[in-house]
Amino acid sequence: MPARPVPLRRSGGASLVLPVGALVAGIVSLCVGTAFAKHLFPAVGAAGTTAYRVGFAALLLCAVWRPWRWRLSGRDAGTLALYGAVLGAMNLLFYLSLRTIPLGIAVAIEFTGPLAVALLASRRLADVLWVGLAALGLALLLLPGWLTAGPGAMRPLDPTGLACVLGAALCWALYIVFGQQAGRLHGGQAVSLGLGVAALVVLPAGIAEAGAALLDPRLIGLGLAVAILSSALPYSLEMVALKRLPRQTFGVLLSLEPAIAALAGLAILSERLSLPEGCAIACIVAASAGSTVSAARARRAD
C-alpha cells in the first residue's frame, strides 16, 4: 500500500509542480499502458496479458524493494495474502472486461469500488450529492437503451464484460480495506509482496489461456513494456506525489483517471464514446472528486 501523503509545506506554488506533474504523468502512463495492453489480447489473451503485467511488475518491484529484508509475522503474512489475492483478481477481472468494454467506460465503472468505500464511511448529508452523481453515471451506463434512446444513444454493454468489471470494482474496494490493514508494514514491502501473491493468482489463468505463447521473446518484450507503463512506472511516480501532495489534491487529481482513460482509448484504440457515455464518465469523475473534497473538509472540521 502506498505511504500516506504528508502535509505540504507552504513554500509557494512552485512546490506543487513536481508532485502534480508526477501524478498526472503516472495516470497517463497507466492509461496508455493499459490501452497498449489490449494489442496483446489476440496473441496471449486477456489472462495472458494480465500474467505479463502482474508477473513482471512483481519481479521489478521485488528487485527494487527487496522485501525479504523486513521480518514478517504470521498475522502480517495472512493480511498480505488477502491483499495480494484481491489485487490479482482485480487485475484479471479488469483485463477480462476490456475484451468487450471500452477502456474509459471500464475504468469509470471500476472507480465505483473505491468511491463506494469512501461514501459508505461518510456520515455527512452533503455526500448524498456525490452518491446521486455516481448513481446517475452508473444508470447512464447500465440501464437499458430506452434511457438514452435517440441520436447518439449508447451501445448496450456486454453482460460478461460488465460482470467482470463490476467484480473488479468490488475487488478494488476490498483491496483498499485489506491495504489499510497492511498499512503498518513498509509500503514497498507490502506492495512488492502483494504483487508477488497477485502473480501467483493470475499466472495459472494466463498459462491456461496462452500456454507456450507466453515464452515468445517478442511478446515477452511487449509484456515487459506493459508492466513498466501500467504498473512499475505509475507506482514510482505515485510515490513521488504521495510524499508531497495533500490528500485532497491527490484524490482530486486521481479522479481524472476515467477521463484520461477514455482519451487513451480514443487515441490508441479508436474507441469512440457516445454523448451519454461521456456524460456518465463525467458524473463519476465529479462524484469521486467531490467526495475527496468533502472528506478533506470533514477532517479539517474534526
Coordinates of C-alpha atoms in Angstrom, one line a residue:
M1 CA 0.0 0.0 0.0
P2 CA 1.4 3.4 -0.9
A3 CA 2.6 5.6 2.0
R4 CA 0.2 8.2 3.3
P5 CA 0.7 11.7 2.0
V6 CA 2.4 14.2 4.3
P7 CA 1.1 17.8 4.7
L8 CA 2.6 20.1 2.0
R9 CA 4.8 22.9 3.3
R10 CA 3.7 26.4 2.3
S11 CA 6.7 27.1 0.1
G12 CA 4.9 28.6 -2.8
G13 CA 3.1 27.2 -5.9
A14 CA 6.3 26.0 -7.4
S15 CA 6.5 23.2 -4.8
L16 CA 3.4 21.7 -6.4
V17 CA 4.8 21.4 -9.9
L18 CA 6.9 18.3 -9.4
P19 CA 4.3 16.2 -7.4
V20 CA 1.3 17.2 -9.6
G21 CA 3.3 16.6 -12.7
A22 CA 4.5 13.2 -11.4
L23 CA 0.9 12.1 -10.5
V24 CA -0.6 13.2 -13.9
A25 CA 2.3 11.5 -15.7
G26 CA 1.6 8.4 -13.7
I27 CA -2.0 8.4 -14.6
V28 CA -1.3 8.9 -18.3
S29 CA 1.3 6.1 -18.2
L30 CA -1.2 3.7 -16.6
C31 CA -3.9 4.5 -19.1
V32 CA -1.6 4.4 -22.1
G33 CA 0.0 1.1 -20.9
T34 CA -3.4 -0.4 -20.4
A35 CA -4.5 0.7 -23.9
F36 CA -1.4 -0.8 -25.4
A37 CA -2.0 -4.0 -23.4
K38 CA -5.2 -4.6 -25.5
H39 CA -2.9 -5.1 -28.5
L40 CA -1.6 -8.3 -26.8
F41 CA -5.0 -9.8 -26.5
P42 CA -5.0 -11.5 -29.9
A43 CA -1.7 -13.2 -29.2
V44 CA -2.0 -14.2 -25.5
G45 CA -5.5 -13.3 -24.4
A46 CA -6.6 -11.1 -21.6
A47 CA -5.4 -13.6 -18.9
G48 CA -2.0 -13.9 -20.6
T49 CA -1.6 -10.2 -20.8
T50 CA -2.5 -9.9 -17.1
A51 CA 0.1 -12.5 -16.3
Y52 CA 2.7 -10.4 -18.1
R53 CA 1.7 -7.2 -16.4
V54 CA 1.4 -8.5 -12.8
G55 CA 4.3 -11.0 -13.1
F56 CA 6.8 -8.6 -14.5
A57 CA 5.7 -5.8 -12.1
A58 CA 6.1 -8.2 -9.1
L59 CA 9.7 -9.1 -10.3
L60 CA 10.6 -5.4 -10.8
L61 CA 9.3 -4.2 -7.5
C62 CA 10.8 -7.1 -5.6
A63 CA 14.1 -6.3 -7.1
V64 CA 13.8 -2.6 -6.1
W65 CA 12.4 -3.1 -2.6
R66 CA 13.9 -6.4 -1.6
P67 CA 11.0 -7.2 0.8
W68 CA 12.8 -10.1 2.4
R69 CA 14.9 -7.6 4.4
W70 CA 11.9 -7.0 6.7
R71 CA 10.6 -9.6 9.2
L72 CA 7.0 -10.7 8.6
S73 CA 4.8 -12.1 11.3
G74 CA 2.2 -14.8 10.6
R75 CA -0.6 -12.2 11.0
D76 CA 1.0 -9.9 8.5
A77 CA 1.6 -12.7 6.1
G78 CA -2.2 -13.5 6.2
T79 CA -3.1 -9.9 5.6
L80 CA -0.7 -9.7 2.7
A81 CA -2.1 -12.9 1.2
L82 CA -5.6 -11.4 1.2
Y83 CA -4.3 -8.1 -0.1
G84 CA -2.4 -9.8 -2.9
A85 CA -5.2 -12.2 -3.8
V86 CA -7.8 -9.3 -4.3
L87 CA -5.1 -7.4 -6.2
G88 CA -4.6 -10.3 -8.6
A89 CA -8.3 -10.9 -9.0
M90 CA -8.9 -7.2 -9.6
N91 CA -6.3 -7.0 -12.4
L92 CA -7.5 -10.3 -14.0
L93 CA -11.2 -9.3 -14.0
F94 CA -10.5 -5.8 -15.3
Y95 CA -8.4 -7.1 -18.2
L96 CA -11.1 -9.7 -19.0
S97 CA -13.7 -6.9 -19.1
L98 CA -11.6 -5.0 -21.7
R99 CA -12.2 -7.7 -24.2
T100 CA -15.7 -6.2 -24.8
I101 CA -16.0 -2.9 -22.9
P102 CA -14.2 0.3 -24.0
L103 CA -11.3 1.4 -21.7
G104 CA -12.8 4.6 -20.5
I105 CA -16.1 3.0 -19.5
A106 CA -14.4 0.1 -17.8
V107 CA -12.2 2.5 -15.7
A108 CA -15.2 4.6 -14.8
I109 CA -17.2 1.6 -13.6
E110 CA -14.2 0.2 -11.7
F111 CA -13.8 3.5 -9.9
T112 CA -17.2 3.0 -8.2
G113 CA -15.4 0.5 -5.9
P114 CA -13.2 2.9 -4.1
L115 CA -15.9 5.6 -4.4
A116 CA -18.3 3.3 -2.5
V117 CA -15.8 2.7 0.2
A118 CA -15.3 6.4 0.7
L119 CA -19.0 7.2 0.7
L120 CA -20.0 4.3 3.0
A121 CA -17.5 5.6 5.6
S122 CA -19.1 9.1 5.4
R123 CA -21.9 10.4 7.6
R124 CA -22.2 13.8 6.0
L125 CA -25.5 14.8 4.4
A126 CA -23.7 16.7 1.7
D127 CA -22.3 13.4 0.4
V128 CA -25.7 12.4 -0.8
L129 CA -25.0 14.6 -3.8
W130 CA -21.9 12.6 -4.7
V131 CA -23.9 9.3 -4.2
G132 CA -26.5 10.7 -6.6
L133 CA -23.9 11.8 -9.2
A134 CA -22.3 8.3 -9.1
A135 CA -25.7 6.6 -9.3
L136 CA -26.6 8.8 -12.3
G137 CA -23.3 7.9 -14.1
L138 CA -23.9 4.2 -13.5
A139 CA -27.5 4.5 -14.6
L140 CA -26.4 6.0 -17.9
L141 CA -24.0 3.1 -18.4
L142 CA -26.0 0.2 -17.1
L143 CA -29.7 0.8 -17.7
P144 CA -31.4 -0.4 -20.9
G145 CA -31.2 1.6 -24.1
W146 CA -34.6 3.4 -23.5
L147 CA -32.9 5.7 -21.0
T148 CA -30.7 7.1 -23.7
A149 CA -32.7 6.4 -26.8
G150 CA -32.4 8.7 -29.9
P151 CA -29.4 10.1 -31.8
G152 CA -26.1 9.2 -30.2
A153 CA -27.6 6.5 -28.0
M154 CA -25.1 4.4 -26.1
R155 CA -24.4 0.8 -27.1
P156 CA -25.6 -1.8 -24.6
L157 CA -22.7 -3.2 -22.6
D158 CA -21.7 -6.9 -23.0
P159 CA -23.1 -8.8 -20.0
T160 CA -20.0 -10.8 -19.4
G161 CA -17.7 -7.8 -19.7
L162 CA -20.0 -5.9 -17.3
A163 CA -19.9 -8.7 -14.8
C164 CA -16.1 -8.8 -14.9
V165 CA -15.7 -5.0 -14.4
L166 CA -18.2 -4.9 -11.6
G167 CA -16.2 -7.8 -10.0
A168 CA -13.1 -5.7 -10.5
A169 CA -14.8 -2.7 -8.7
L170 CA -15.6 -5.0 -5.8
C171 CA -12.1 -6.3 -5.7
W172 CA -10.8 -2.7 -5.7
A173 CA -13.0 -1.9 -2.7
L174 CA -11.6 -5.0 -0.8
Y175 CA -8.1 -4.1 -1.9
I176 CA -8.5 -0.8 -0.1
V177 CA -9.8 -2.5 3.1
F178 CA -7.0 -5.1 3.1
G179 CA -4.4 -2.5 2.1
Q180 CA -5.4 -0.4 5.1
Q181 CA -4.8 -3.4 7.3
A182 CA -1.4 -3.9 5.8
G183 CA -0.6 -0.2 6.4
R184 CA 1.6 -0.9 9.4
L185 CA 4.1 -2.6 7.0
H186 CA 6.7 -0.8 5.0
G187 CA 5.0 0.5 1.8
G188 CA 7.5 -1.1 -0.6
Q189 CA 7.4 -4.4 1.3
A190 CA 3.6 -4.5 1.2
V191 CA 3.2 -3.6 -2.5
S192 CA 6.0 -5.9 -3.7
L193 CA 4.9 -8.9 -1.7
G194 CA 1.3 -8.2 -2.5
L195 CA 2.1 -8.2 -6.2
G196 CA 4.0 -11.5 -5.7
V197 CA 0.9 -13.1 -4.3
A198 CA -1.2 -11.5 -7.1
A199 CA 1.2 -13.0 -9.7
L200 CA 0.5 -16.5 -8.2
V201 CA -3.2 -15.8 -8.6
V202 CA -3.1 -14.7 -12.2
L203 CA -0.3 -16.9 -13.6
P204 CA -2.3 -20.1 -13.7
A205 CA -5.1 -18.4 -15.7
G206 CA -2.6 -16.8 -18.0
I207 CA -0.8 -20.1 -18.7
A208 CA -4.1 -21.9 -19.2
E209 CA -5.1 -19.4 -21.9
A210 CA -1.9 -18.6 -23.6
G211 CA 0.3 -21.6 -23.0
A212 CA 3.7 -21.6 -24.7
A213 CA 2.9 -18.3 -26.5
L214 CA 3.9 -16.6 -23.2
L215 CA 7.5 -17.6 -23.9
D216 CA 7.7 -15.8 -27.3
P217 CA 10.7 -13.4 -26.9
R218 CA 8.9 -10.6 -28.9
L219 CA 5.8 -10.9 -26.8
I220 CA 7.8 -11.0 -23.6
G221 CA 9.4 -7.7 -24.5
L222 CA 5.9 -6.2 -25.2
G223 CA 4.6 -7.7 -21.9
L224 CA 7.5 -6.1 -20.0
A225 CA 6.8 -2.7 -21.6
V226 CA 3.1 -3.1 -20.5
A227 CA 4.2 -3.9 -16.9
I228 CA 6.5 -0.9 -16.8
L229 CA 4.0 1.5 -18.3
S230 CA 0.9 0.3 -16.4
S231 CA 2.4 -0.8 -13.0
A232 CA 6.1 -0.1 -12.2
L233 CA 6.3 3.5 -13.6
P234 CA 2.9 4.7 -12.3
Y235 CA 3.6 3.3 -8.8
S236 CA 7.0 5.0 -8.7
L237 CA 5.6 8.4 -9.8
E238 CA 2.7 8.0 -7.4
M239 CA 5.3 7.6 -4.6
V240 CA 6.7 11.0 -5.5
A241 CA 3.3 12.6 -5.5
L242 CA 2.1 11.0 -2.2
K243 CA 5.0 12.3 -0.2
R244 CA 4.4 15.9 -1.3
L245 CA 0.7 16.4 -2.0
P246 CA -2.2 16.8 0.5
R247 CA -4.7 14.0 0.3
Q248 CA -7.3 16.3 -1.1
T249 CA -5.2 17.4 -4.1
F250 CA -4.0 13.8 -4.6
G251 CA -7.6 12.4 -4.6
V252 CA -9.0 15.1 -6.9
L253 CA -6.2 14.5 -9.5
L254 CA -6.6 10.8 -9.3
S255 CA -10.3 11.2 -10.1
L256 CA -9.3 12.3 -13.6
E257 CA -8.2 8.7 -14.4
P258 CA -11.5 7.7 -16.1
A259 CA -11.4 10.7 -18.3
I260 CA -7.8 10.2 -19.2
A261 CA -8.5 6.5 -19.9
A262 CA -11.3 7.5 -22.3
L263 CA -8.9 9.8 -24.2
A264 CA -6.3 7.0 -24.3
G265 CA -8.9 4.6 -25.6
L266 CA -9.8 7.1 -28.3
A267 CA -6.2 7.9 -29.3
I268 CA -4.8 4.4 -29.2
L269 CA -7.7 2.0 -29.7
S270 CA -10.1 4.3 -31.7
E271 CA -12.8 3.7 -29.0
R272 CA -15.3 6.4 -29.6
L273 CA -17.8 7.1 -26.9
S274 CA -21.4 8.3 -27.3
L275 CA -22.5 11.5 -25.6
P276 CA -24.4 9.7 -22.8
E277 CA -21.3 7.5 -22.2
G278 CA -19.2 10.7 -21.9
C279 CA -21.7 12.2 -19.6
A280 CA -21.7 9.1 -17.5
I281 CA -17.9 9.2 -17.1
A282 CA -18.1 12.9 -16.2
C283 CA -20.6 12.2 -13.5
I284 CA -18.4 9.5 -11.9
V285 CA -15.3 11.8 -12.1
A286 CA -17.3 14.6 -10.5
A287 CA -18.6 12.3 -7.7
S288 CA -15.1 11.0 -7.0
A289 CA -13.6 14.5 -6.9
G290 CA -16.4 15.8 -4.8
S291 CA -16.2 13.0 -2.3
T292 CA -12.5 13.7 -1.9
V293 CA -13.0 17.4 -1.3
S294 CA -15.9 16.7 1.2
A295 CA -13.8 14.2 3.1
A296 CA -10.9 16.6 3.4
R297 CA -13.2 19.3 4.7
A298 CA -14.7 16.9 7.2
R299 CA -11.2 16.1 8.5
R300 CA -10.3 19.8 8.9
A301 CA -13.6 20.3 10.8
D302 CA -12.8 17.5 13.2

